[in-house]
PDB file of C-alpha atoms in Angstrom:
ATOM      1  CA  UNK G  39       0.000   0.000   0.000  1.00  0.00           C
ATOM      2  CA  UNK G  40       2.704   2.433  -1.074  1.00  0.00           C
ATOM      3  CA  UNK G  41       1.679   6.076  -1.151  1.00  0.00           C
ATOM      4  CA  UNK G  42       2.646   8.009  -4.254  1.00  0.00           C
ATOM      5  CA  UNK G  43       3.018  11.679  -5.105  1.00  0.00           C
ATOM      6  CA  UNK G  44       0.615  13.442  -7.451  1.00  0.00           C
ATOM      7  CA  UNK G  45       3.277  13.140 -10.174  1.00  0.00           C
ATOM      8  CA  UNK G  46       2.773   9.457 -10.777  1.00  0.00           C
ATOM      9  CA  UNK G  47       4.218   8.549 -14.162  1.00  0.00           C
ATOM     10  CA  UNK G  48       6.243   5.324 -13.684  1.00  0.00           C
ATOM     11  CA  UNK G  49       8.348   6.366 -16.678  1.00  0.00           C
ATOM     12  CA  UNK G  50       9.418   9.639 -15.046  1.00  0.00           C
ATOM     13  CA  UNK G  51      13.205  10.112 -15.279  1.00  0.00           C
ATOM     14  CA  UNK G  52      13.573   9.486 -11.539  1.00  0.00           C
ATOM     15  CA  UNK G  53      11.534   7.443  -9.083  1.00  0.00           C
ATOM     16  CA  UNK G  54      12.420   7.709  -5.407  1.00  0.00           C
ATOM     17  CA  UNK G  55      11.088   4.879  -3.213  1.00  0.00           C
ATOM     18  CA  UNK G  56      11.520   5.781   0.451  1.00  0.00           C
ATOM     19  CA  UNK G  57      11.059   3.457   3.415  1.00  0.00           C
ATOM     20  CA  UNK G  58      12.012   0.087   4.855  1.00  0.00           C
ATOM     21  CA  UNK G  59       9.073  -2.124   3.870  1.00  0.00           C
ATOM     22  CA  UNK G  60      10.674  -4.601   1.477  1.00  0.00           C
ATOM     23  CA  UNK G  61       7.461  -5.672  -0.242  1.00  0.00           C
ATOM     24  CA  UNK G  62       6.486  -2.086  -1.038  1.00  0.00           C
ATOM     25  CA  UNK G  63       9.990  -1.244  -2.242  1.00  0.00           C
ATOM     26  CA  UNK G  64       9.961  -4.256  -4.550  1.00  0.00           C
ATOM     27  CA  UNK G  65       6.538  -3.312  -5.862  1.00  0.00           C
ATOM     28  CA  UNK G  66       7.751   0.218  -6.610  1.00  0.00           C
ATOM     29  CA  UNK G  67      10.531  -1.280  -8.728  1.00  0.00           C
ATOM     30  CA  UNK G  68       8.204  -3.774 -10.411  1.00  0.00           C
ATOM     31  CA  UNK G  69       5.786  -1.019 -11.396  1.00  0.00           C
ATOM     32  CA  UNK G  70       8.519   0.976 -13.125  1.00  0.00           C
ATOM     33  CA  UNK G  71       9.919  -2.088 -14.894  1.00  0.00           C
ATOM     34  CA  UNK G  72       6.455  -3.172 -16.056  1.00  0.00           C
ATOM     35  CA  UNK G  73       5.708   0.290 -17.464  1.00  0.00           C
ATOM     36  CA  UNK G  74       9.074   0.435 -19.223  1.00  0.00           C
ATOM     37  CA  UNK G  75       8.631  -3.004 -20.794  1.00  0.00           C
ATOM     38  CA  UNK G  76       5.100  -2.099 -21.856  1.00  0.00           C
ATOM     39  CA  UNK G  77       6.650   0.807 -23.776  1.00  0.00           C
ATOM     40  CA  UNK G  78       9.587  -1.263 -25.019  1.00  0.00           C
ATOM     41  CA  UNK G  79       9.688  -5.017 -24.561  1.00  0.00           C
ATOM     42  CA  UNK G  80      13.489  -4.978 -24.943  1.00  0.00           C
ATOM     43  CA  UNK G  81      14.026  -2.636 -21.985  1.00  0.00           C
ATOM     44  CA  UNK G  82      17.342  -3.352 -20.250  1.00  0.00           C
ATOM     45  CA  UNK G  83      17.032  -3.540 -16.442  1.00  0.00           C
ATOM     46  CA  UNK G  84      20.052  -3.141 -14.180  1.00  0.00           C
ATOM     47  CA  UNK G  85      19.420  -3.799 -10.482  1.00  0.00           C
ATOM     48  CA  UNK G  86      22.388  -2.699  -8.375  1.00  0.00           C
ATOM     49  CA  UNK G  87      23.502  -2.680  -4.744  1.00  0.00           C
ATOM     50  CA  UNK G  88      25.835   0.036  -3.385  1.00  0.00           C
ATOM     51  CA  UNK G  89      28.920  -2.147  -3.748  1.00  0.00           C
ATOM     52  CA  UNK G  90      28.083  -2.672  -7.433  1.00  0.00           C
ATOM     53  CA  UNK G  91      27.707   1.038  -8.134  1.00  0.00           C
ATOM     54  CA  UNK G  92      31.253   2.315  -8.010  1.00  0.00           C
ATOM     55  CA  UNK G  93      32.342   5.820  -9.060  1.00  0.00           C
ATOM     56  CA  UNK G  94      31.946   6.033 -12.835  1.00  0.00           C
ATOM     57  CA  UNK G  95      29.531   3.086 -13.093  1.00  0.00           C
ATOM     58  CA  UNK G  96      26.404   5.240 -13.375  1.00  0.00           C
ATOM     59  CA  UNK G  97      27.932   7.340 -16.144  1.00  0.00           C
ATOM     60  CA  UNK G  98      28.747   4.157 -18.037  1.00  0.00           C
ATOM     61  CA  UNK G  99      25.246   2.735 -17.591  1.00  0.00           C
ATOM     62  CA  UNK G 100      23.526   5.941 -18.683  1.00  0.00           C
ATOM     63  CA  UNK G 101      25.768   6.836 -21.632  1.00  0.00           C
ATOM     64  CA  UNK G 102      23.968   7.205 -25.004  1.00  0.00           C
ATOM     65  CA  UNK G 103      23.414   3.951 -26.896  1.00  0.00           C
ATOM     66  CA  UNK G 104      23.656   3.491 -30.659  1.00  0.00           C
ATOM     67  CA  UNK G 105      20.406   1.589 -30.493  1.00  0.00           C
ATOM     68  CA  UNK G 106      18.618   4.167 -28.297  1.00  0.00           C
ATOM     69  CA  UNK G 107      17.345   1.387 -26.039  1.00  0.00           C
ATOM     70  CA  UNK G 108      15.149   2.058 -23.048  1.00  0.00           C
ATOM     71  CA  UNK G 109      16.826   1.292 -19.749  1.00  0.00           C
ATOM     72  CA  UNK G 110      15.830   1.072 -16.075  1.00  0.00           C
ATOM     73  CA  UNK G 111      18.611   1.471 -13.518  1.00  0.00           C
ATOM     74  CA  UNK G 112      17.654   0.443  -9.979  1.00  0.00           C
ATOM     75  CA  UNK G 113      19.886   1.443  -7.063  1.00  0.00           C
ATOM     76  CA  UNK G 114      19.040  -0.313  -3.791  1.00  0.00           C
ATOM     77  CA  UNK G 115      19.987   1.003  -0.329  1.00  0.00           C
ATOM     78  CA  UNK G 116      20.962   4.341  -1.826  1.00  0.00           C
ATOM     79  CA  UNK G 117      21.627   5.673   1.671  1.00  0.00           C
ATOM     80  CA  UNK G 118      24.728   3.420   1.748  1.00  0.00           C
ATOM     81  CA  UNK G 119      26.370   4.767  -1.411  1.00  0.00           C
ATOM     82  CA  UNK G 120      29.918   6.065  -1.071  1.00  0.00           C
ATOM     83  CA  UNK G 121      30.514   9.817  -1.115  1.00  0.00           C
ATOM     84  CA  UNK G 122      32.078   9.683  -4.597  1.00  0.00           C
ATOM     85  CA  UNK G 123      29.179   7.692  -6.010  1.00  0.00           C
ATOM     86  CA  UNK G 124      26.691  10.111  -4.447  1.00  0.00           C
ATOM     87  CA  UNK G 125      28.457  12.889  -6.358  1.00  0.00           C
ATOM     88  CA  UNK G 126      27.986  10.907  -9.567  1.00  0.00           C
ATOM     89  CA  UNK G 127      24.282  10.409  -8.860  1.00  0.00           C
ATOM     90  CA  UNK G 128      23.732  14.101  -8.062  1.00  0.00           C
ATOM     91  CA  UNK G 129      25.541  15.060 -11.256  1.00  0.00           C
ATOM     92  CA  UNK G 130      23.314  12.724 -13.246  1.00  0.00           C
ATOM     93  CA  UNK G 131      20.171  14.125 -11.627  1.00  0.00           C
ATOM     94  CA  UNK G 132      21.054  17.554 -12.974  1.00  0.00           C
ATOM     95  CA  UNK G 133      20.951  16.239 -16.558  1.00  0.00           C
ATOM     96  CA  UNK G 134      19.137  12.870 -16.809  1.00  0.00           C
ATOM     97  CA  UNK G 135      19.414  10.888 -20.012  1.00  0.00           C
ATOM     98  CA  UNK G 136      16.461  10.237 -22.304  1.00  0.00           C
ATOM     99  CA  UNK G 137      14.900   6.785 -22.396  1.00  0.00           C
ATOM    100  CA  UNK G 138      16.438   5.996 -18.986  1.00  0.00           C
ATOM    101  CA  UNK G 139      14.550   5.696 -15.720  1.00  0.00           C
ATOM    102  CA  UNK G 140      16.572   5.787 -12.521  1.00  0.00           C
ATOM    103  CA  UNK G 141      14.986   4.207  -9.437  1.00  0.00           C
ATOM    104  CA  UNK G 142      16.560   5.037  -6.095  1.00  0.00           C
ATOM    105  CA  UNK G 143      15.549   2.943  -3.081  1.00  0.00           C
ATOM    106  CA  UNK G 144      16.311   4.844   0.104  1.00  0.00           C
ATOM    107  CA  UNK G 145      15.575   3.816   3.704  1.00  0.00           C
ATOM    108  CA  UNK G 146      14.833   7.398   4.753  1.00  0.00           C
ATOM    109  CA  UNK G 147      16.238   8.908   7.919  1.00  0.00           C
ATOM    110  CA  UNK G 148      19.407  10.904   8.422  1.00  0.00           C
ATOM    111  CA  UNK G 149      21.850   8.609   6.645  1.00  0.00           C
ATOM    112  CA  UNK G 150      22.289   9.675   3.036  1.00  0.00           C
ATOM    113  CA  UNK G 151      19.849  12.556   3.490  1.00  0.00           C
ATOM    114  CA  UNK G 152      21.788  14.757   1.074  1.00  0.00           C
ATOM    115  CA  UNK G 153      20.978  12.434  -1.811  1.00  0.00           C
ATOM    116  CA  UNK G 154      17.368  12.204  -0.687  1.00  0.00           C
ATOM    117  CA  UNK G 155      17.068  15.998  -0.659  1.00  0.00           C
ATOM    118  CA  UNK G 156      18.748  16.307  -4.057  1.00  0.00           C
ATOM    119  CA  UNK G 157      16.349  13.807  -5.618  1.00  0.00           C
ATOM    120  CA  UNK G 158      13.351  15.630  -4.203  1.00  0.00           C
ATOM    121  CA  UNK G 159      14.694  18.982  -5.343  1.00  0.00           C
ATOM    122  CA  UNK G 160      14.720  17.895  -8.994  1.00  0.00           C
ATOM    123  CA  UNK G 161      11.100  16.750  -8.734  1.00  0.00           C
ATOM    124  CA  UNK G 162      11.484  13.009  -8.397  1.00  0.00           C
ATOM    125  CA  UNK G 163       8.380  10.860  -8.504  1.00  0.00           C
ATOM    126  CA  UNK G 164       8.232   9.650  -4.909  1.00  0.00           C
ATOM    127  CA  UNK G 165       6.730   6.420  -3.561  1.00  0.00           C
ATOM    128  CA  UNK G 166       6.477   6.138   0.234  1.00  0.00           C
ATOM    129  CA  UNK G 167       7.108   2.606   1.507  1.00  0.00           C
ATOM    130  CA  UNK G 168       7.015   2.908   5.319  1.00  0.00           C
ATOM    131  CA  UNK G 169       7.462  -0.043   7.629  1.00  0.00           C
ATOM    132  CA  UNK G 170       4.040  -1.074   8.881  1.00  0.00           C
ATOM    133  CA  UNK G 171       4.496  -1.520  12.611  1.00  0.00           C
ATOM    134  CA  UNK G 172       0.901  -0.855  13.699  1.00  0.00           C
ATOM    135  CA  UNK G 173      -1.862  -3.468  13.448  1.00  0.00           C
ATOM    136  CA  UNK G 174      -4.170  -0.768  12.008  1.00  0.00           C
ATOM    137  CA  UNK G 175      -1.735  -0.186   9.137  1.00  0.00           C
ATOM    138  CA  UNK G 176      -1.583  -3.894   8.355  1.00  0.00           C
ATOM    139  CA  UNK G 177      -5.367  -4.074   8.480  1.00  0.00           C
ATOM    140  CA  UNK G 178      -5.604  -1.204   5.986  1.00  0.00           C
ATOM    141  CA  UNK G 179      -3.059  -3.005   3.805  1.00  0.00           C
ATOM    142  CA  UNK G 180      -5.148  -6.188   3.741  1.00  0.00           C
ATOM    143  CA  UNK G 181      -8.260  -4.230   2.807  1.00  0.00           C
ATOM    144  CA  UNK G 182      -6.403  -2.518  -0.029  1.00  0.00           C
ATOM    145  CA  UNK G 183      -5.089  -5.877  -1.276  1.00  0.00           C
ATOM    146  CA  UNK G 184      -8.617  -7.269  -1.497  1.00  0.00           C
ATOM    147  CA  UNK G 185      -9.744  -4.124  -3.358  1.00  0.00           C
ATOM    148  CA  UNK G 186      -6.798  -4.432  -5.748  1.00  0.00           C
ATOM    149  CA  UNK G 187      -7.894  -7.911  -6.851  1.00  0.00           C
ATOM    150  CA  UNK G 188     -11.530  -6.868  -7.039  1.00  0.00           C
ATOM    151  CA  UNK G 189     -12.725  -9.028  -4.163  1.00  0.00           C
ATOM    152  CA  UNK G 190     -14.934  -8.316  -1.194  1.00  0.00           C
ATOM    153  CA  UNK G 191     -13.974  -9.308   2.348  1.00  0.00           C
ATOM    154  CA  UNK G 192     -15.785  -8.530   5.573  1.00  0.00           C
ATOM    155  CA  UNK G 193     -14.053  -6.374   8.218  1.00  0.00           C
ATOM    156  CA  UNK G 194     -14.002  -9.408  10.515  1.00  0.00           C
ATOM    157  CA  UNK G 195     -12.263 -11.478   7.841  1.00  0.00           C
ATOM    158  CA  UNK G 196      -9.594  -8.815   7.313  1.00  0.00           C
ATOM    159  CA  UNK G 197      -8.942  -8.621  11.057  1.00  0.00           C
ATOM    160  CA  UNK G 198      -8.814 -12.409  11.382  1.00  0.00           C
ATOM    161  CA  UNK G 199      -6.246 -12.570   8.587  1.00  0.00           C
ATOM    162  CA  UNK G 200      -4.000 -10.016  10.328  1.00  0.00           C
ATOM    163  CA  UNK G 201      -4.373 -11.864  13.640  1.00  0.00           C
ATOM    164  CA  UNK G 202      -3.465 -15.179  12.037  1.00  0.00           C
ATOM    165  CA  UNK G 203      -0.653 -14.194   9.667  1.00  0.00           C
ATOM    166  CA  UNK G 204       1.032 -11.428  11.654  1.00  0.00           C
ATOM    167  CA  UNK G 205       3.264  -8.622  10.426  1.00  0.00           C
ATOM    168  CA  UNK G 206       4.843 -10.100   7.282  1.00  0.00           C
ATOM    169  CA  UNK G 207       3.327  -8.161   4.367  1.00  0.00           C
ATOM    170  CA  UNK G 208       4.475 -10.696   1.799  1.00  0.00           C
ATOM    171  CA  UNK G 209       2.577 -13.441   3.629  1.00  0.00           C
ATOM    172  CA  UNK G 210      -0.469 -11.217   4.048  1.00  0.00           C
ATOM    173  CA  UNK G 211      -0.453 -10.358   0.343  1.00  0.00           C
ATOM    174  CA  UNK G 212       0.001 -14.019  -0.567  1.00  0.00           C
ATOM    175  CA  UNK G 213      -2.881 -15.001   1.711  1.00  0.00           C
ATOM    176  CA  UNK G 214      -5.179 -12.443   0.081  1.00  0.00           C
ATOM    177  CA  UNK G 215      -4.226 -13.748  -3.366  1.00  0.00           C
ATOM    178  CA  UNK G 216      -4.862 -17.351  -2.326  1.00  0.00           C
ATOM    179  CA  UNK G 217      -8.244 -16.570  -0.794  1.00  0.00           C
ATOM    180  CA  UNK G 218      -9.207 -14.561  -3.855  1.00  0.00           C
ATOM    181  CA  UNK G 219      -8.332 -17.478  -6.126  1.00  0.00           C
ATOM    182  CA  UNK G 220      -9.904 -20.226  -4.011  1.00  0.00           C
ATOM    183  CA  UNK G 221     -13.069 -18.675  -2.618  1.00  0.00           C
ATOM    184  CA  UNK G 222     -16.143 -17.466  -4.465  1.00  0.00           C
ATOM    185  CA  UNK G 223     -18.274 -14.617  -3.201  1.00  0.00           C
ATOM    186  CA  UNK G 224     -17.583 -12.498  -0.137  1.00  0.00           C
ATOM    187  CA  UNK G 225     -14.699 -13.722   2.004  1.00  0.00           C
ATOM    188  CA  UNK G 226     -15.770 -13.945   5.629  1.00  0.00           C
ATOM    189  CA  UNK G 227     -14.202 -14.792   8.986  1.00  0.00           C
ATOM    190  CA  UNK G 228     -15.129 -18.471   8.761  1.00  0.00           C
ATOM    191  CA  UNK G 229     -13.176 -18.838   5.523  1.00  0.00           C
ATOM    192  CA  UNK G 230     -10.090 -17.192   7.035  1.00  0.00           C
ATOM    193  CA  UNK G 231     -10.355 -19.437  10.102  1.00  0.00           C
ATOM    194  CA  UNK G 232     -10.488 -22.524   7.898  1.00  0.00           C
ATOM    195  CA  UNK G 233      -7.365 -21.482   5.991  1.00  0.00           C
ATOM    196  CA  UNK G 234      -5.166 -19.674   8.483  1.00  0.00           C
ATOM    197  CA  UNK G 235      -6.253 -19.495  12.124  1.00  0.00           C
ATOM    198  CA  UNK G 236      -4.347 -22.646  12.990  1.00  0.00           C
ATOM    199  CA  UNK G 237      -1.076 -20.782  12.475  1.00  0.00           C
ATOM    200  CA  UNK G 238      -1.755 -18.392  15.353  1.00  0.00           C
ATOM    201  CA  UNK G 239      -2.932 -21.247  17.538  1.00  0.00           C
ATOM    202  CA  UNK G 240       0.237 -23.218  16.773  1.00  0.00           C
ATOM    203  CA  UNK G 241       2.498 -20.366  17.868  1.00  0.00           C
ATOM    204  CA  UNK G 242       0.407 -19.838  21.008  1.00  0.00           C
ATOM    205  CA  UNK G 243       0.766 -23.491  21.974  1.00  0.00           C
ATOM    206  CA  UNK G 244       4.525 -23.292  21.403  1.00  0.00           C
ATOM    207  CA  UNK G 245       4.662 -20.627  24.128  1.00  0.00           C
ATOM    208  CA  UNK G 246       2.545 -22.780  26.425  1.00  0.00           C
ATOM    209  CA  UNK G 247       4.546 -25.963  25.804  1.00  0.00           C
ATOM    210  CA  UNK G 248       7.867 -24.303  26.561  1.00  0.00           C
ATOM    211  CA  UNK G 249       6.437 -22.668  29.718  1.00  0.00           C
ATOM    212  CA  UNK G 250       4.958 -25.835  31.244  1.00  0.00           C
ATOM    213  CA  UNK G 251       8.220 -27.647  30.477  1.00  0.00           C
ATOM    214  CA  UNK G 252      10.052 -25.114  32.646  1.00  0.00           C
ATOM    215  CA  UNK G 253      12.012 -23.672  29.718  1.00  0.00           C
ATOM    216  CA  UNK G 254      11.539 -20.013  30.592  1.00  0.00           C
ATOM    217  CA  UNK G 255      14.023 -18.478  28.134  1.00  0.00           C
ATOM    218  CA  UNK G 256      12.603 -20.411  25.184  1.00  0.00           C
ATOM    219  CA  UNK G 257       9.044 -19.643  26.250  1.00  0.00           C
ATOM    220  CA  UNK G 258       9.802 -15.916  26.436  1.00  0.00           C
ATOM    221  CA  UNK G 259      11.470 -16.028  23.027  1.00  0.00           C
ATOM    222  CA  UNK G 260       8.438 -17.784  21.542  1.00  0.00           C
ATOM    223  CA  UNK G 261       6.141 -15.283  23.262  1.00  0.00           C
ATOM    224  CA  UNK G 262       7.965 -12.270  21.837  1.00  0.00           C
ATOM    225  CA  UNK G 263       8.000 -13.796  18.384  1.00  0.00           C
ATOM    226  CA  UNK G 264       4.283 -14.529  18.555  1.00  0.00           C
ATOM    227  CA  UNK G 265       3.437 -11.011  19.666  1.00  0.00           C
ATOM    228  CA  UNK G 266       5.704  -9.465  17.018  1.00  0.00           C
ATOM    229  CA  UNK G 267       3.911 -11.436  14.306  1.00  0.00           C
ATOM    230  CA  UNK G 268       0.514 -10.231  15.459  1.00  0.00           C
ATOM    231  CA  UNK G 269      -0.800 -13.193  17.462  1.00  0.00           C
ATOM    232  CA  UNK G 270      -3.631 -11.992  19.694  1.00  0.00           C
ATOM    233  CA  UNK G 271      -2.655 -12.051  23.407  1.00  0.00           C
ATOM    234  CA  UNK G 272      -5.945 -13.774  24.293  1.00  0.00           C
ATOM    235  CA  UNK G 273      -4.905 -16.770  22.194  1.00  0.00           C
ATOM    236  CA  UNK G 274      -1.715 -17.049  24.234  1.00  0.00           C
ATOM    237  CA  UNK G 275      -3.460 -16.882  27.616  1.00  0.00           C
ATOM    238  CA  UNK G 276      -5.923 -19.509  26.380  1.00  0.00           C
ATOM    239  CA  UNK G 277      -3.072 -21.822  25.369  1.00  0.00           C
ATOM    240  CA  UNK G 278      -1.312 -21.266  28.718  1.00  0.00           C
ATOM    241  CA  UNK G 279      -4.522 -22.093  30.574  1.00  0.00           C
ATOM    242  CA  UNK G 280      -5.023 -25.277  28.564  1.00  0.00           C
ATOM    243  CA  UNK G 281      -1.438 -26.349  29.169  1.00  0.00           C
ATOM    244  CA  UNK G 282      -1.568 -25.880  32.939  1.00  0.00           C
ATOM    245  CA  UNK G 283      -5.027 -27.460  33.261  1.00  0.00           C
ATOM    246  CA  UNK G 284      -3.826 -30.517  31.335  1.00  0.00           C
ATOM    247  CA  UNK G 285      -0.973 -30.889  33.833  1.00  0.00           C
ATOM    248  CA  UNK G 286      -3.450 -30.641  36.723  1.00  0.00           C
ATOM    249  CA  UNK G 287      -5.899 -33.115  35.207  1.00  0.00           C
ATOM    250  CA  UNK G 288      -3.324 -35.770  34.446  1.00  0.00           C
ATOM    251  CA  UNK G 289      -1.509 -35.416  37.773  1.00  0.00           C
ATOM    252  CA  UNK G 290      -4.741 -36.108  39.671  1.00  0.00           C
ATOM    253  CA  UNK G 291      -5.869 -38.982  37.426  1.00  0.00           C
ATOM    254  CA  UNK G 292      -5.253 -42.646  38.224  1.00  0.00           C
ATOM    255  CA  UNK G 293      -2.541 -44.389  36.254  1.00  0.00           C
ATOM    256  CA  UNK G 294      -3.496 -46.309  33.165  1.00  0.00           C
ATOM    257  CA  UNK G 295      -3.030 -46.687  29.474  1.00  0.00           C
ATOM    258  CA  UNK G 296      -3.079 -43.511  27.349  1.00  0.00           C
ATOM    259  CA  UNK G 297      -6.261 -44.685  25.607  1.00  0.00           C
ATOM    260  CA  UNK G 298      -8.066 -45.144  28.943  1.00  0.00           C
ATOM    261  CA  UNK G 299      -6.863 -41.805  30.283  1.00  0.00           C
ATOM    262  CA  UNK G 300      -7.785 -40.119  27.016  1.00  0.00           C
ATOM    263  CA  UNK G 301     -11.394 -41.242  27.440  1.00  0.00           C
ATOM    264  CA  UNK G 302     -11.458 -40.248  31.106  1.00  0.00           C
ATOM    265  CA  UNK G 303      -9.904 -36.795  30.627  1.00  0.00           C
ATOM    266  CA  UNK G 304     -11.211 -35.933  27.182  1.00  0.00           C
ATOM    267  CA  UNK G 305      -7.742 -35.687  25.607  1.00  0.00           C
ATOM    268  CA  UNK G 306      -6.345 -37.460  22.545  1.00  0.00           C
ATOM    269  CA  UNK G 307      -3.889 -40.264  23.404  1.00  0.00           C
ATOM    270  CA  UNK G 308      -0.923 -38.437  21.856  1.00  0.00           C
ATOM    271  CA  UNK G 309      -1.548 -35.513  24.181  1.00  0.00           C
ATOM    272  CA  UNK G 310      -1.561 -37.824  27.212  1.00  0.00           C
ATOM    273  CA  UNK G 311       1.973 -38.922  26.290  1.00  0.00           C
ATOM    274  CA  UNK G 312       3.141 -35.333  25.820  1.00  0.00           C
ATOM    275  CA  UNK G 313       1.628 -34.076  29.091  1.00  0.00           C
ATOM    276  CA  UNK G 314       3.184 -36.991  30.973  1.00  0.00           C
ATOM    277  CA  UNK G 315       6.588 -35.812  29.834  1.00  0.00           C
ATOM    278  CA  UNK G 316       5.795 -32.184  30.706  1.00  0.00           C
ATOM    279  CA  UNK G 317       4.453 -32.856  34.231  1.00  0.00           C
ATOM    280  CA  UNK G 318       7.612 -34.383  35.748  1.00  0.00           C
ATOM    281  CA  UNK G 319       8.623 -31.275  37.698  1.00  0.00           C
ATOM    282  CA  UNK G 320       5.150 -30.233  38.805  1.00  0.00           C
ATOM    283  CA  UNK G 321       3.473 -30.366  42.225  1.00  0.00           C
ATOM    284  CA  UNK G 322      -0.170 -29.648  43.145  1.00  0.00           C
ATOM    285  CA  UNK G 323       0.926 -26.345  44.707  1.00  0.00           C
ATOM    286  CA  UNK G 324       2.798 -25.485  41.512  1.00  0.00           C
ATOM    287  CA  UNK G 325      -0.335 -26.070  39.448  1.00  0.00           C
ATOM    288  CA  UNK G 326      -2.324 -23.773  41.759  1.00  0.00           C
ATOM    289  CA  UNK G 327       0.291 -21.025  41.479  1.00  0.00           C
ATOM    290  CA  UNK G 328       0.385 -21.355  37.696  1.00  0.00           C
ATOM    291  CA  UNK G 329      -3.398 -21.191  37.363  1.00  0.00           C
ATOM    292  CA  UNK G 330      -3.469 -17.976  39.406  1.00  0.00           C
ATOM    293  CA  UNK G 331      -0.768 -16.530  37.144  1.00  0.00           C
ATOM    294  CA  UNK G 332      -2.801 -17.411  34.051  1.00  0.00           C
ATOM    295  CA  UNK G 333      -5.923 -15.805  35.534  1.00  0.00           C
ATOM    296  CA  UNK G 334      -4.000 -12.606  36.293  1.00  0.00           C
ATOM    297  CA  UNK G 335      -2.545 -12.549  32.778  1.00  0.00           C
ATOM    298  CA  UNK G 336      -5.962 -13.119  31.245  1.00  0.00           C
ATOM    299  CA  UNK G 337      -7.342 -10.151  33.168  1.00  0.00           C
ATOM    300  CA  UNK G 338      -4.323  -8.090  32.135  1.00  0.00           C
ATOM    301  CA  UNK G 339      -4.717  -8.703  28.406  1.00  0.00           C
ATOM    302  CA  UNK G 340      -8.465  -8.055  28.537  1.00  0.00           C
ATOM    303  CA  UNK G 341      -8.120  -4.540  29.863  1.00  0.00           C
ATOM    304  CA  UNK G 342      -7.316  -5.084  33.509  1.00  0.00           C
ATOM    305  CA  UNK G 343      -3.697  -3.936  33.133  1.00  0.00           C
ATOM    306  CA  UNK G 344      -1.704  -1.260  31.353  1.00  0.00           C
ATOM    307  CA  UNK G 345       0.758  -3.589  29.596  1.00  0.00           C
ATOM    308  CA  UNK G 346      -0.585  -6.882  28.152  1.00  0.00           C
ATOM    309  CA  UNK G 347       2.894  -7.918  27.005  1.00  0.00           C
ATOM    310  CA  UNK G 348       4.297  -7.570  30.527  1.00  0.00           C
ATOM    311  CA  UNK G 349       1.326  -9.507  31.927  1.00  0.00           C
ATOM    312  CA  UNK G 350       2.081 -12.389  29.567  1.00  0.00           C
ATOM    313  CA  UNK G 351       5.815 -12.345  30.283  1.00  0.00           C
ATOM    314  CA  UNK G 352       5.147 -12.428  34.023  1.00  0.00           C
ATOM    315  CA  UNK G 353       2.776 -15.390  33.632  1.00  0.00           C
ATOM    316  CA  UNK G 354       5.264 -17.309  31.485  1.00  0.00           C
ATOM    317  CA  UNK G 355       8.031 -16.849  34.066  1.00  0.00           C
ATOM    318  CA  UNK G 356       5.774 -17.921  36.961  1.00  0.00           C
ATOM    319  CA  UNK G 357       4.566 -21.009  35.065  1.00  0.00           C
ATOM    320  CA  UNK G 358       8.107 -22.009  34.105  1.00  0.00           C
ATOM    321  CA  UNK G 359       9.206 -21.722  37.761  1.00  0.00           C
ATOM    322  CA  UNK G 360       6.195 -23.727  38.901  1.00  0.00           C
ATOM    323  CA  UNK G 361       7.163 -26.441  36.436  1.00  0.00           C
ATOM    324  CA  UNK G 362      10.355 -26.916  38.441  1.00  0.00           C
ATOM    325  CA  UNK G 363       8.747 -26.827  41.885  1.00  0.00           C
ATOM    326  CA  UNK G 364       9.216 -30.545  42.593  1.00  0.00           C
ATOM    327  CA  UNK G 365      12.420 -31.266  44.467  1.00  0.00           C
ATOM    328  CA  UNK G 366      13.015 -27.762  45.725  1.00  0.00           C
TER     329      UNK G 366
END
């Protein structure tokens, strides 16, 4: 969902793509290349990194051709260009060559700002590609992706997709494309749940498994990864609660075969085997402590606290300690 300036001709002499969202930067390049090849199928495309663009290289690439071929020159991470190469680029900007489109990808910020300012001063076509760190931005992106492919999706479906996939725009865009290809009519929350909700649940249960096994560091790492990818905190507290309750149920049950216990406790046999391995360090008091921690975390993520992330981290640490309560 890159934002563009009013001057939006992809074949303008200079396109400046600014930001750190890789998908949007790549799309800015693809749009220019597609427009150039629509005008001339034999367009030559040169895609360069700073170490490939040495002093003098740009002049060589943009020198007049006997065949007057159209050319697109892409410079990635322009903020990292050497001082001498920046001089070459600024010199070129003052007198751009015909039939050549230069695309500068710049992260923004203070580094390399002189080149950024010079490109803007000559009237570059600018495409903003900011990193989407807010859930609301990713939600808007998903909505725009559905509009772009001419499909209708309910607000609940868009939110469910963000909750399930997380912060990776490439995966979100791919998910929208897949749903658009596979599903007829309006895409609703039930469809998204059928395709993708299991991913968020899987990451939530990874947090819970590591916590009830007493592996605090790994549980915290999994927790931070889950939150950074957009997993809803309520899914994590639910998984923690299920993990601790399973420990409590199995520890109070009579011994027996997994199949018998599965029927008695309402768990699949494979889960009986897993919980047996996880419960070795637990005591009844530890289970009680862990359940209180889960309840406090659940209240914290549902509005009872100021920092849901801290509430979850605290619960994970308490559960991991409780998992090692036997033998203290």
